[in-house]
Every structure is written in C-alpha cells, then in structure tokens.
Amino acid sequence: MIRTLLRLTSARVALALLAIIALVTVLGPVLAPYDPLKGSGRTLAGPSGKHWLGTDYIGRDVLSRILAGAPLSIVSTLEVAGIALVLGTIPGILSVYLGSAFEWLSLRVVDTFIALPFLVFAVAMTALLGNGITQAMIVVGMLIAPVFYRVSRAATMSVARSQYVEAASIAGASTAWIVRSHVWSKVLPSVAVTLAQTLGIGLVVISSLTFLGIGIQPPTPTWGGILASDLGYLAQKPYAPVFPTLLILAAVLACNLLADAIRDAAGETGRALTGAKTARTNRARRLAAPADPAQP
Amino acid sequence: MAPSAHGPADRDAAVLTLTDVRIHNDAADTELVHGVSLRLVRGGVVGIVGESGSGKSLTCKAVLGVLPQHVEVSGGSIELLGRDVAGLSRQEWTALRGNSISAVFQDPASYLNPSIRVGKQVQEVLRIKQGLSRAAAKQRAIELLDAVHLRDPDYVYEQYVHELSGGMLQRVLIAIAISLEPEVLIADEATTALDTTVQAGILDLLVELKDRIGLSLVVVSHDLAVVAQLCDEVLVMRDGHVVEQGATSEILHAPQHEYTRLLVAEHEQYGLSGSATGPHPPVPVSVPASVPVPASVPVSVSVPEPRSSTVPESAEPVLRVDGLGVHFGRGRGRKQALEDASLVIRPGETVGVIGESGAGKSTLARAVLGLVRVSAGSVHVAGRDITHLSGRDRRAFGRDGVVQYVFQDPLRSLDPEHTVATSVAEPLRIRGGLDRAAIDDAVRRQFRAVRLDESLLDRFPGELSGGQRQRVAIARALISSPRLLILDEPVSALDSANRVAILELLRELRSTIDVAMLFISHDLGSVAGISDRTIVLYRSRIVEAGDTSRIVTAPAHPYTRLLVGSAPTLSSGPTDRVQRERLRAGLFVS
Amino acid sequence: MSAPPPALTAPPSARRGVVAHRIGRAVASTARLLAIFVPVFLLGTFLTYLLGHLSGRSPAYLQLGDAASPQAVAAIEHKWGLDRPFLVQYGDWLGSVLHGDLGTSWYNGLSVAHALGQRAAITLSAAGVALVLGIVFGFLFGALAAHFHTRWPDRAITTFTTAISVLPPFIVGIGLAAVFAVGLQILPAAGYVPIQAGLGPWLSHLILPAIALSFDTAADVARQLRNGLVSAYRGNYVTGAIVRGLGPRRIFFVHVLRNGIAPALAVLGLKFPNLLGGAVIIEAIFGLSGYGVYASQAAVRGDVPAVQGVLVVSVILVVVFNLLVNIVLNRVTPDADRGV
C-alpha cells in the first residue's frame, strides 16, 4: 500500500508539504533569528531584510515567533491524534467482540460525545481542568476519539460478519487468529485515512484553543495565539494573519490530500494491495461519483 | 438471421419489430449488441435467453428508450406500434411509456420508491397519466392489486417496500405495468432470484394477463426453461450476438448452436425434464388426511442411479440430527427458524435439502456447525454429541476438520486480500503441526483434485472467474479431509456452464473420496441431480424425506407437489398451471 | 398447514387493520428515537456535572481567595450543598435543570439562566443565520452539482466545497473581518445590535460571523446532497418511474429528491453541534458577547455552575434539534434506521 501511495501525485505533494512542516517543527526554534519573546522599539513593522515577516505590536520578530511556535502547535496536534487513535480504535474493534453490554454502553457514550458541541466542551473542560496544554490535548483527543471508534467499528463489523471469517471460525480459528489474519488488514486503511484527517482537525482545534488563550497563554508563541494578537491590529496591519494562516492551511491541506490518497490506494473495499493504476482509477471514480453508496 | 416473420401469425399486426438493432458504447467505442431482429405480434410471446452480459437486457432497455449514458442504438430500427422510436422526442417517449409499452425487471424491491407506500405508486401512475381523481385512482389501484392476485389489496396498498416480500412486490410492479393497459410488456428476468414456487406463480400470472387483456410479452431470462414455458419464439443471445433464433419447439428439440445445446443439456442433466418422455411409474400417493388431494404432477427425472456401493445401514452415521429446534428473538418477536428436525447421513451418502428462502435450510446447516444456538434436540457428528460444545471445545472440533462448509457466494467467502493458496491452506494452518512444505504440498494436491491449474495458486479471488472461485472454496473445505461436507447453495450464484461444471465436480469427488455431503439448494433440479436422498423443508419443518427419485416422481406433501410442479422444465404445459392453481389453493386454505 | 407461506399472502397483522398498523409504526419509530436520545441526554448532562465535580473548583476559593480557612471553606461548601454525595447533587441539579433553573453563578451570585437568556439571543441569531445560509447554499450547490453531474459546474462546485470545508472557521472569520470590515469597511467589524433595532443593522452585524460559521455546513450539505441525488438517480426506481411514463420533473421532485435528501438532512443534524461550538470562537473574533464567550470566561474563572449551565443548554439544543431532524427523516424516508 505504501509503495502504491508513493506513486500518487497527490500523496507526494502531501508528503512533501508534511516533510517541510516537520522540518520547521524540528529546526524552527534553532533557526529563529531573534528571541521570540523579546520585543523591540520597531512595532508593527512591515517585512524587511531585517525582519522577513515584519514585527508584531510589541516589536517581536514575527518569523521567529512562528518558527518558535511550530513545535508546540505540531507536537500537540500529533499527541491529540495519538490519544484519539488509542481511545477510539481499541474500543471500536473490541465493541464487536466484547459482548452486548459493552457494545451498548460504548455506542451510547460515542453518540453522546458526537452530539456535544465540540469546541464549547473543549474550551470548558480544558479551562476547568487546569487550563494547561496537557489537559487540552487529553480533552481534545477524547472528544475526537468517537470518530476512530465509529470508523474502526464499522470496518471490523463488515469483516466480522463476512463469510471468510465464518469459514475460518468453522475451521476452529480463535478470535486472535481472526483479528490477526483477516480483520487487522481491513481496519488499517480506514484508520489511516481517519488519522490523516484527524491530524488536520486536531491542528485546527488546537489552534482555535490557543487562539482563545485556552491551553497555552501568551506570551508563549503558538500559531493560534499569534493569530489572536494579529486580530487586534487588523486596521494597522491587515495582512498580518496571512503568515500563520498559510502555515495552518498548508498543514491541513496536506493532511486532507494524504487522507484522500490513502483512500484511493486502499480502494473501495479497503483492500491494501491495490496497484497504482487502480488507485488512480479509484480516484477518478471517487471524484466523479458518490464516495460511498452506503446510504440505504 | 432473418426475423421469423413466416409463422402462422404473419397476418396479425406486429406490435413490436426490431430490425438488426445494434447497440454501441460511445465512451468505450465498442459495439455491445451486434444486430437483433425480432417481430412480436399482438398477443404473442417472444423470449430472449442468455447469460448476464449477453446483451439481452440492453436490447430491452433500447426498446424502452432507457439505455445508460454513452450507450446508444447505432444501427437498425425499433418499431413500436408502427412508429419508429428513433426520432421520438422526450415528451413523445413519456406519452408512449406506460400507455403502449411497459416493463418489469429483476429485483422488484429496487424498482419501487422505498419512501412511498406502494399503493400510492400504483395510484400515482393512474392520476398522472389518466388524470383520475385521487379517490378514483385509489379505487382503481386496489382493483389492479386484486387483479394480480394479491391477497388483501387494501393492506398491501398501505405498505412500504421493505414490508413486502419479493413475490408480492413483483405483483405490485406488474399491477403498475398493466395499469394503463399497454400493448407490450417486457419481463426482464422478472422471476430471477424468486423462489421456485413464487416464480411459477408470477409466470402463471403473466400468461393469464396475456390471455385476459391481450398483452404481447417479451420474456427475458437466463433460464431456458422459463422462456420455453411461455414463448412461441426464442432468441438465444451470447456476447451480444443472437446465436440462435426460431420457434421454441425447434430450439428445444434440435438446438444448432453449441451454447444452446449446453443450455438444453443442463436441463436434461440437472433439471426435471419433460413429462412427455417415456412412461413413468404409477404414483403411490399418501397425504395427510387434512390436505385436499390434487392430481399428482407427472414428471420424470434424470436422477442419478442409486449407487450400489451404498454403505450398510449399520454403519455409524456421519451426522445424526434429532428433534433439532432453533429460534431467534424473544417474547413477541420470537421466530421459530427450525422445528423438530431429524435426519441421518451415513458415510459417503449425499443428502439434498430443498425449500424456499426462509424455510430453515441454512439454519439447519448453521445449527449443525454450531453457528446458531440450538434450543432443542441434538446433533451428533461421527457418534460425538456436539450440540452444546463450549467455545474452546467447538474450536478444537473445528480444527479436527470433520465437518466443512461451502458457501453460496465464493467471492464473499474468500478473503479478498489473501491469495487463493493462502485461503485453501487456512484450515491446515489453523490446525497447526505441519511445516510450510507439507501445507504447500497439500494445497497443490487439493488444487489438482478440484481441477484447478496450479498457475492460479498465487492469484487473488478477484482475479478468478466465479466457477474457479467456487472450486477454490471446495478445495479449502476438502483440505482437512472432512467426513461431511455441507454445501449451502453452492451453485446458485453461478451461470449455467459453471453450474453444470461444479455439479459434475461434486459428483466426481463423491466417487473418488469418502465424503458425505449435505447439499442445500432452492433449486430442485440441482438437488435431484446429485443427491441420493432428499429432505423437503417447508416453514421451518421437514415435511417430507425420502429417496430423491421418489420425491421427484411421487411427491407426497402438497408443498413438495407444488415445488415439483413449479420447477421450470423444458416442456411444462398449460395443464401444469391448472394443477399449480389447485395446489396453491390447497396449501393456503387448509 | 396452519398458515400460508409468507411470499404470497398478507401477514397476520393485516387483521388488525390499516389504522392500527400505522399507529403501531409511529409508536415504534418514536420509541426507537427515544431509546437513542434519552441515554444521550442523560449521559451528556451526567458528563457535564461530572466535569464540574472533577475540576475540584469550589465557590469558596472564588469568593474568599486561596488563603481561606478550612472552616470558612466548609461553611460555604455546605451552603452550596457540595458536601453531599455526588449522585445526590447530580440528581438535584438535573431536577432543577428540568424545571428551567440552572443555578446561580459562584462568581457574581446571579441566575445563570437569566444571564444565558440574555446572551442566547446573540448566539442563536448567529447560529440560526449560519444554519439558514448553510441550508440555502448547501442545497443550491448540491442540486446544481448533481444536475450537472461530471460536467464542469459539478467539478467547480466540488472543488469549491472541498476547499471551503478545509478552511477552519476562525481563519475564515479573520479573513472576512480583514476584507469586509477593515479593508473595504462596508460592514461593522464587531458588536451586536438586537433585531428590535431593525433588520438591516441586525443582519449587518451578524452576516460576517454567520458566513464564517456556515462554510463547513454549506460544504457538507452540498456534498451529501450531490452524492445523495446522484445515487438516487442511479436507483432502479427511477428507471421504473421512467418506464411507467412519468415525466422528468415529477421523477425529480417525487422520487429522486425524496430519497436523495436523506444524507443531507442527516448531516445537518451532525453539523448543528459544530455551529454551536464554532460560535465560541466566532464570537471572540467579532466581539459578540454570546454564550460562547460567557462559557470561556466562566471556565477560566472556575465558575462551575455557569459553565454547567452553558453546557447543559447546548446539550439540550443539540438533542432537540437532532430529534427534529430525525422526525423529519423518518417522515421522508420511513425505511431507514439511524442514530444521532
């Protein structure tokens, strides 16, 4: 699947973008030309040779702040996605096998989480539970987890009810055998697609929280926080939000492209062995027609 | 091939004439249908036989003007009631459809809007096309539902699609199709996938309507017998070509083309062939006193010779089922899926199970395998009671591989991501204890046994044909050297050629290896062609059991008689219809 | 043979009569809805209350500061009933919530319900206008794309909806504010005017936040409607209706729309929580003092009853809205089961 993926243009673009972002994340703080926290007399300056992206309202170098903010924004996004992946996928697969009580309960919990107004709860929970970045990540991860739960449960169910699994269990296979040799490979592509999408969503949510000053407070630089401070000086420097916005959008776009590419490479049945040509046909078909005729 | 316009019906007006109709796919730039000519006279019936992809349905769609995007008629002409349909505007088509020509198709549930009560959909046509008032249209709709012999039309009127059975829905669709009294009705695989008895009912209805309101019919089917039963003239299509065309009796008795001969041979070997051939033994009838006794249905069957090598009665049975009961749900939703079923299969014996969908055939098989919970009775396999094994014991029993299972649809029963060799090897790998080379060897041996080329070992199921896939599934079932093989509708998803080939393979395996078979099917022909004994399931109960030849020649239970009388044969006549009518009445009233 | 085979005759329930059957069906579908929504409501409120409990916040510290003596803290907690078992507190709270009483703020002692009532108008106005925009443009784009399926308008709309669905609302909000309020100066950048002051001023203050909120909804509704209509057009019942001689307009409005609209309606139910949630950030951008700002301020202060009040109201709004969506869905497509 991975080799197929690398032959898709969209996947290459996505991975190139993500590689750049990863590089910025790792090297950003080192590359930053100025101290991101130290102001200067030159406030709200435009881009110049000295300050490539200008300065903010207390004269801090914008480029340095964006670079310094990268690790917090990106790493917390990764952690959010990781938490959601673990909290969602494992119960999702288990809900098919652990009996009806667990199934009913977990389904109701997931229904509830999906019905909650996401950002209101994220803001309220983070702030009430101590208003730190750790709390924010756990809360957001928990609120996103139902997506993984639903995806992995649906994939597991369709495999668990399939006749080839029934054939294996007639031959005396254990649940572990069935999960290992039949279920796992079918759940993986849809979980991978969801993971890629979740990275995008997670970045937006984390940026939204930091924009509101929840989770991380100024002056610690984050992309959301920089946007929030830019907002106050729109009249003086209306193009200021463009730089952090572009970075967030590039990351989100890369994640979405990657998700689509994985979907194409995995094919309609979630089969992991599609060739690059089939993947391109899948893409054409997906763009031309409804993604899933699952609606009864 | 010239249209057969030389029959006695020549002086009658043709209602539908196709002259060398060619259908072309513009997107792929390929011709899909290479010239079809036919002439349908008023009150006549023309049949088209062919597999899916033979172009028979496209021809129908062309006549109805509903070809898919990028597909169009590229040559020849279609004349409906003397008008060439090629130049019709959209409005003219709308006016023509329903009023002059209509159609019913396979899978009736999908041809009705799932969100609107079916009665409203009958009424809709009458209101829109005939301008009837709401009340008048409703009254007429209920009359129509009654005319297609739906019991309780008022009730049916109020139902949604998901609340009615396939047979009922097909009757509703026929009611809609005839509501505007069109001249021509196209029945495109209209009875495919319906139970045999239901299929016979729909076909009887079509014949009745033809006679009563003077419909002209185009009947399309993959089953030669269905077409032969109804039609004056038959076209046999394959890969877009009409390979044979002529009067039905000629086609049946002197098939020219190789493909037609295959279709006829299939019915002769694995079907209930005609009553006209040869004398048949006097039929001993013994029926429960409560059931009215209709005249027996005379048929003769090509049943395999009772095998002389039958094991002695004393041998321990491979399978013994006693008073088996299965139910689903609880309280008011409780549904008895199988009641008091008992049967015995001795080593090497093949027992057929026949019944309509929902009769409990698969439940019986699944109960034997422990896939559903048994609520009463017991299951013994090779002398061992396996009715209530614990999960661990059940798995250990499964690893022994004494009983194996072959599903209906091989594509769904093979993991799409495993090569077929991996799938075939799976039972051995689950059992463990064999090294890679030994497993590989066993897989190759099984491949040879089911007549599969070893070059296919590393293919994926999606790359094989339906028949090859089913061979793979059989190989997987046989690799653990089972003593009992349960085959659940193993040939129902296959086309004619593959169906015959798989049945031949099973016959062959039965003689080469010592395995007993439980062969489940809704198709009496396949069951009759392969089993020594046959069990008839009806409404969750075994209503009849006995030697296959006795069941087909002298069915005792009314349902079995209806089933035998409904099985499409190459020479069913109008008398069968009358008998079926009486049998149905007998079954429902008592 | 006690009963006929199911394939050819009506089931025994026919005897109960058509009216009884219809009532039975309505009762069954209502019961199914309640079985989904009552647990969601209970769990949602429970989590809300549990959250306040877990936060370990106390009105005592809010009022007395961190240096308060243990006795004083205990006295105040007793006054607020916080020394009782958790489940008793939850039951009490839920009971008063059901009577419309959301308690009083620890911060200023004012009624939470009253404070929310004042702010709800702002939030619901913004979310409501956004919902209307989302529905109107979603349906417009979806229907157009389906009509021109695979041709250039379809591709243009699909590209556009994909693009705007990726844009986070706060970025859209900032962009709109920068262009229309700060750059072109044709709309106010911040604040709220009640509708009593006139429709024009009201709308001019709301339109930018509403547009920012509506992007995601419009995009998803458009995509679902397009896909729904396209696959409905592929349904055999459309071929059936053509063969019966029904005209294209009747086929679209009666047969295609009815079956193709369900996914779009269902997605509307899912998007409503996002509209309420997005309000938090949109209110911050456009300086609206709605319940989102109230919630984040209260949460930062540790004003537990106020936060719980906001959360429980949003849970109720979401549950009621989804209940409505599902009732509509049940009427439009009576054959499908579905969840929240």
XYZ file of N, CA, C and O in Angstrom, chain A residues 104-105 108-109 111-121 123-131 150 203-205 207-209 211-214 224 227-228 231 234-236 238 241 244-245 248-249 252-253 256 260 286-293 295-296, chain C residues 35-36 39-40 43-44 47-48 51-52 54-55 57 149-150 154 166-171 174 177-178 182 226-227 230-231 234 262-263 270 273-274 276-278 280-281 284-285 291 295-296 298-300 302-304 307 310-311 314-315 318 335-336 338 340:
496
model
N -23.394 -1.775 23.834
C -24.456 -0.781 24.035
C -23.891 0.449 24.723
O -24.099 1.575 24.279
N -23.156 0.218 25.800
C -22.634 1.328 26.584
C -21.696 2.192 25.740
O -21.818 3.421 25.700
N -23.515 4.309 23.223
C -24.214 5.473 23.781
C -23.212 6.575 24.140
O -23.454 7.757 23.907
N -22.071 6.170 24.702
C -21.060 7.169 25.042
C -20.612 7.897 23.776
O -20.501 9.129 23.742
N -22.285 8.190 20.921
C -23.398 9.048 20.481
C -23.361 10.377 21.221
O -23.511 11.444 20.624
N -23.174 10.286 22.531
C -23.182 11.489 23.355
C -22.034 12.413 22.970
O -22.234 13.607 22.753
N -20.843 11.846 22.845
C -19.685 12.671 22.511
C -19.875 13.357 21.166
O -19.466 14.493 20.984
N -20.494 12.641 20.228
C -20.667 13.240 18.911
C -21.716 14.345 18.956
O -21.647 15.324 18.220
N -22.677 14.187 19.882
C -23.732 15.198 19.968
C -23.262 16.450 20.696
O -23.898 17.493 20.583
N -22.181 16.357 21.469
C -21.741 17.527 22.226
C -21.200 18.584 21.270
O -20.493 18.255 20.333
N -21.518 19.866 21.546
C -20.882 20.930 20.750
C -19.402 20.935 21.087
O -19.005 21.278 22.197
N -18.652 20.512 20.112
C -17.262 20.155 20.303
C -16.430 21.250 20.977
O -15.844 21.050 22.042
N -16.395 22.441 20.349
C -15.485 23.474 20.843
C -15.892 23.988 22.217
O -15.041 24.252 23.059
N -17.216 24.113 22.446
C -17.666 24.600 23.751
C -17.149 23.675 24.840
O -16.618 24.115 25.864
N -17.290 22.355 24.602
C -16.842 21.407 25.601
C -15.321 21.418 25.724
O -14.794 21.323 26.823
N -13.296 23.898 25.226
C -12.911 25.104 25.957
C -13.243 24.943 27.442
O -12.396 25.141 28.318
N -14.485 24.535 27.724
C -14.933 24.465 29.111
C -14.122 23.434 29.885
O -13.662 23.684 30.994
N -13.933 22.264 29.295
C -13.242 21.198 30.010
C -11.790 21.578 30.260
O -11.276 21.419 31.372
N -11.119 22.074 29.209
C -9.714 22.426 29.376
C -9.553 23.479 30.471
O -8.723 23.334 31.365
N -10.380 24.518 30.390
C -10.235 25.612 31.346
C -10.529 25.136 32.758
O -9.803 25.441 33.695
N -11.599 24.354 32.913
C -11.963 23.915 34.258
C -10.937 22.942 34.828
O -10.709 22.912 36.022
N -10.350 22.130 33.976
C -9.448 21.088 34.480
C -8.016 21.598 34.676
O -7.106 20.803 34.850
N -7.809 22.896 34.579
C -6.483 23.395 34.922
C -5.827 24.225 33.830
O -4.773 24.801 34.032
N -6.480 24.298 32.652
C -6.053 25.203 31.601
C -4.591 25.038 31.203
O -3.864 26.004 31.052
N -16.034 4.927 15.552
C -17.025 4.573 14.526
C -16.365 3.918 13.316
O -16.852 2.921 12.794
N -5.066 20.011 14.431
C -4.317 21.258 14.330
C -5.260 22.454 14.413
O -4.984 23.437 15.106
N -6.401 22.337 13.705
C -7.359 23.443 13.725
C -7.899 23.644 15.136
O -7.993 24.779 15.623
N -8.227 22.550 15.825
C -8.809 22.682 17.163
C -7.783 23.249 18.135
O -8.081 24.175 18.905
N -5.234 25.050 17.397
C -5.036 26.461 17.050
C -6.202 27.301 17.558
O -6.006 28.417 18.044
N -7.431 26.766 17.432
C -8.591 27.505 17.917
C -8.475 27.747 19.414
O -8.743 28.853 19.897
N -8.092 26.713 20.156
C -7.971 26.864 21.608
C -6.903 27.894 21.959
O -7.139 28.773 22.786
N -5.856 30.201 20.124
C -6.374 31.495 19.676
C -7.179 32.143 20.804
O -7.100 33.334 21.049
N -7.970 31.317 21.509
C -8.797 31.831 22.601
C -8.004 31.980 23.891
O -8.542 32.416 24.899
N -6.726 31.601 23.846
C -5.922 31.680 25.058
C -6.208 30.543 26.011
O -5.973 30.641 27.211
N -6.782 29.443 25.503
C -7.062 28.279 26.330
C -5.959 27.252 26.083
O -5.568 27.025 24.958
N -1.983 29.724 16.786
C -3.297 30.293 17.123
C -3.144 31.580 17.911
O -3.838 32.565 17.670
N -2.222 34.501 15.745
C -3.396 34.990 15.015
C -4.229 35.888 15.910
O -4.717 36.941 15.475
N -4.426 35.462 17.170
C -5.257 36.235 18.086
C -4.679 37.623 18.288
O -5.399 38.621 18.282
N -5.171 39.867 15.298
C -6.550 40.305 15.084
C -6.765 41.706 15.655
O -7.502 42.516 15.085
N -5.667 44.534 13.093
C -6.039 44.379 11.690
C -6.005 45.710 10.962
O -5.586 45.790 9.805
N -6.468 46.751 11.652
C -6.571 48.050 10.990
C -5.184 48.561 10.589
O -5.008 49.133 9.518
N -4.203 48.299 11.450
C -2.861 48.786 11.150
C -2.122 47.868 10.181
O -1.348 48.299 9.349
N -3.295 44.772 8.105
C -4.346 43.790 7.763
C -3.798 42.489 7.166
O -4.507 41.489 7.164
N -2.304 38.364 9.545
C -2.715 36.974 9.794
C -2.331 36.016 8.670
O -2.439 34.801 8.835
N 0.727 33.000 9.591
C 0.332 31.788 10.334
C -0.800 31.035 9.634
O -0.822 29.794 9.631
N -1.715 31.793 9.010
C -2.827 31.149 8.312
C -2.314 30.219 7.234
O -2.758 29.066 7.120
N -0.973 27.004 8.739
C -2.047 26.108 9.211
C -2.741 25.474 8.010
O -2.960 24.253 7.964
N -3.070 26.315 7.014
C -3.785 25.785 5.842
C -2.946 24.751 5.117
O -3.459 23.716 4.684
N -3.135 21.543 7.052
C -4.459 20.918 6.948
C -4.655 20.328 5.551
O -5.124 19.191 5.386
N -4.260 21.117 4.545
C -4.408 20.655 3.164
C -3.608 19.386 2.930
O -4.094 18.416 2.339
N -5.355 16.451 4.411
C -6.520 16.015 3.635
C -6.117 15.312 2.349
O -6.719 14.316 1.959
N -7.051 11.468 1.319
C -7.662 11.061 0.042
C -6.780 10.053 -0.684
O -7.273 9.081 -1.252
N -13.928 8.214 -7.559
C -14.386 8.912 -6.368
C -14.764 10.354 -6.696
O -15.748 10.893 -6.205
N -13.974 10.994 -7.584
C -14.267 12.379 -7.913
C -15.527 12.485 -8.752
O -16.238 13.467 -8.689
N -15.797 11.444 -9.537
C -16.950 11.523 -10.445
C -18.238 11.127 -9.763
O -19.307 11.544 -10.176
N -18.155 10.306 -8.727
C -19.369 9.700 -8.187
C -19.405 9.831 -6.677
O -18.429 10.241 -6.062
N -20.537 9.463 -6.089
C -20.625 9.482 -4.632
C -19.533 8.613 -4.029
O -19.219 7.542 -4.552
N -18.949 9.066 -2.938
C -17.860 8.326 -2.333
C -18.330 6.960 -1.863
O -17.693 5.959 -2.127
N -19.447 6.910 -1.188
C -19.922 5.602 -0.767
C -21.428 5.525 -0.933
O -22.160 6.365 -0.431
N -21.883 4.530 -1.680
C -23.322 4.347 -1.814
C -23.878 3.598 -0.596
O -24.795 2.820 -0.701
N -25.439 4.640 1.949
C -26.763 5.047 2.423
C -27.827 4.113 1.870
O -27.939 3.933 0.672
N -28.597 3.483 2.732
C -29.579 2.510 2.226
C -30.702 3.177 1.454
O -30.980 4.333 1.692
N -35.173 5.811 22.578
C -34.143 4.890 23.074
C -32.749 5.403 22.761
O -31.787 5.053 23.425
N -32.633 6.237 21.727
C -31.332 6.807 21.403
C -31.110 8.115 22.155
O -30.056 8.353 22.717
N -30.794 8.261 26.522
C -29.442 7.999 27.053
C -28.452 9.101 26.709
O -27.609 9.456 27.549
N -28.567 9.647 25.503
C -27.639 10.720 25.125
C -27.827 11.922 26.041
O -26.860 12.498 26.549
N -26.538 10.949 29.611
C -25.078 10.867 29.634
C -24.447 12.251 29.479
O -23.465 12.576 30.144
N -25.025 13.045 28.563
C -24.492 14.384 28.317
C -24.549 15.226 29.580
O -23.558 15.859 29.970
N -22.066 13.816 32.222
C -20.678 14.214 31.950
C -20.466 15.672 32.316
O -19.436 16.038 32.888
N -21.457 16.496 31.980
C -21.362 17.919 32.298
C -21.190 18.126 33.791
O -20.323 18.872 34.242
N -17.913 16.809 35.146
C -16.801 17.693 34.800
C -16.604 18.737 35.893
O -15.485 18.963 36.364
N -17.719 19.367 36.294
C -17.634 20.367 37.349
C -17.074 19.762 38.618
O -16.241 20.349 39.318
N -15.163 17.043 38.900
C -13.766 16.640 38.749
C -12.814 17.830 38.788
O -11.646 17.692 39.132
N -13.325 19.004 38.386
C -12.434 20.163 38.300
C -11.901 20.524 39.677
O -10.877 21.196 39.789
N -13.002 22.593 41.581
C -13.188 24.017 41.903
C -14.224 24.140 43.016
O -15.086 23.271 43.176
N -23.905 16.759 -13.111
C -23.013 15.703 -12.674
C -21.948 15.369 -13.720
O -22.270 15.114 -14.878
N -20.671 15.396 -13.303
C -19.465 15.122 -14.096
C -19.144 16.190 -15.149
O -18.136 16.102 -15.818
N -20.253 20.898 -11.991
C -20.083 19.938 -10.908
C -18.658 19.984 -10.378
O -18.428 20.074 -9.171
N -12.282 22.711 4.173
C -10.988 22.554 4.833
C -10.650 23.802 5.661
O -9.915 23.745 6.630
N -11.256 24.945 5.276
C -10.919 26.189 5.961
C -11.503 26.202 7.369
O -12.704 26.071 7.533
N -10.663 26.374 8.381
C -11.193 26.452 9.739
C -12.005 27.739 9.920
O -11.624 28.776 9.355
N -13.103 27.683 10.683
C -13.974 28.858 10.817
C -13.238 30.097 11.327
O -13.531 31.200 10.877
N -12.258 29.911 12.237
C -11.660 31.142 12.757
C -10.782 31.822 11.737
O -10.639 33.044 11.732
N -10.231 31.035 10.822
C -9.448 31.655 9.754
C -10.365 32.379 8.778
O -10.099 33.503 8.346
N -11.432 35.616 10.471
C -10.405 36.664 10.428
C -10.301 37.237 9.018
O -10.240 38.452 8.818
N -13.288 39.437 8.295
C -13.174 40.690 9.035
C -12.131 41.598 8.376
O -12.352 42.797 8.207
N -10.993 41.011 7.981
C -9.929 41.810 7.377
C -10.392 42.433 6.070
O -10.130 43.599 5.803
N -12.391 45.695 7.799
C -11.232 46.569 7.916
C -10.813 47.111 6.547
O -10.595 48.303 6.372
N -25.389 16.310 -3.207
C -24.945 15.906 -4.549
C -24.838 14.384 -4.623
O -25.412 13.758 -5.521
N -24.124 13.809 -3.678
C -23.946 12.355 -3.704
C -25.282 11.636 -3.558
O -25.545 10.647 -4.234
N -27.201 12.015 -6.828
C -26.590 11.235 -7.906
C -26.894 9.747 -7.712
O -27.289 9.055 -8.652
N -26.757 9.277 -6.463
C -27.020 7.834 -6.297
C -28.510 7.546 -6.357
O -28.914 6.464 -6.789
N -29.423 6.979 -9.786
C -28.999 5.675 -10.298
C -29.924 4.571 -9.832
O -29.797 3.434 -10.256
N -31.971 12.461 2.139
C -31.762 11.936 3.496
C -30.340 12.150 4.032
O -30.183 12.634 5.158
N -29.288 11.832 3.240
C -27.942 12.049 3.789
C -27.680 13.514 4.110
O -27.018 13.812 5.112
N -25.818 16.465 12.281
C -24.458 16.348 12.820
C -23.758 17.696 12.879
O -22.880 17.915 13.696
N -24.237 20.750 16.225
C -23.299 20.950 17.334
C -22.090 21.782 16.919
O -21.618 22.615 17.699
N -21.613 21.589 15.697
C -20.463 22.373 15.237
C -20.800 23.858 15.147
O -19.965 24.705 15.426
N -22.982 25.456 17.018
C -22.974 25.982 18.385
C -21.549 26.089 18.902
O -21.184 27.069 19.556
N -20.743 25.067 18.614
C -19.371 25.061 19.111
C -18.545 26.152 18.454
O -17.796 26.882 19.122
N -18.716 26.286 17.142
C -17.960 27.300 16.411
C -18.270 28.692 16.906
O -17.444 29.607 16.806
N -18.252 29.797 19.787
C -17.301 30.230 20.811
C -16.218 31.096 20.187
O -15.919 32.196 20.661
N -15.663 30.590 19.090
C -14.508 31.273 18.523
C -14.931 32.448 17.635
O -14.293 33.496 17.615
N -15.621 35.394 19.683
C -14.394 36.066 20.120
C -13.827 36.952 19.013
O -13.356 38.053 19.278
N -13.910 36.482 17.763
C -13.365 37.279 16.661
C -14.182 38.541 16.423
O -13.647 39.626 16.229
N -23.078 33.259 24.263
C -22.861 32.304 25.347
C -21.514 31.609 25.205
O -21.003 31.062 26.169
N -19.117 31.224 28.236
C -18.618 29.916 28.659
C -17.120 29.960 28.888
O -16.635 29.493 29.924
N -16.364 30.560 27.960
C -14.915 30.512 28.141
C -14.481 31.409 29.302
O -13.596 31.033 30.058
N -16.311 32.059 31.997
C -16.709 31.369 33.221
C -15.760 30.207 33.505
O -15.391 29.967 34.650
N -15.348 29.511 32.444
C -14.482 28.348 32.638
C -13.121 28.774 33.165
O -12.567 28.156 34.069
N -12.603 29.858 32.598
C -11.304 30.318 33.054
C -11.386 30.763 34.516
O -10.489 30.523 35.318
N -13.387 29.554 36.701
C -13.740 28.439 37.582
C -15.149 28.562 38.126
O -15.484 28.024 39.169
N -16.006 29.274 37.391
C -17.396 29.452 37.807
C -18.206 28.236 37.345
O -18.840 28.249 36.289
N -18.152 27.158 38.141
C -18.688 25.872 37.689
C -20.172 25.926 37.297
O -20.533 25.469 36.214
N -20.616 27.395 33.829
C -20.147 26.512 32.746
C -21.137 25.385 32.535
O -21.535 25.076 31.402
N -24.155 26.559 30.606
C -23.936 26.686 29.160
C -23.931 25.301 28.517
O -24.592 25.062 27.500
N -23.187 24.385 29.133
C -23.048 23.057 28.520
C -24.396 22.350 28.456
O -24.761 21.757 27.436
N -26.531 23.710 25.752
C -26.116 23.302 24.406
C -26.470 21.831 24.157
O -26.882 21.468 23.054
N -26.339 20.984 25.211
C -26.734 19.588 25.028
C -28.219 19.498 24.678
O -28.623 18.786 23.752
N -28.872 20.624 21.131
C -28.444 19.629 20.141
C -29.410 18.453 20.103
O -29.832 17.997 19.030
N -37.994 4.026 5.779
C -37.459 2.664 5.787
C -36.119 2.527 6.481
O -35.612 1.440 6.645
N -35.510 3.655 6.890
C -34.138 3.542 7.384
C -34.048 3.786 8.884
O -34.718 4.643 9.431
N -31.676 4.976 12.025
C -30.457 5.772 12.160
C -30.265 6.265 13.582
O -31.162 6.226 14.393
N -27.859 9.167 16.256
C -27.749 10.616 16.440
C -27.080 11.260 15.221
O -26.062 10.769 14.777
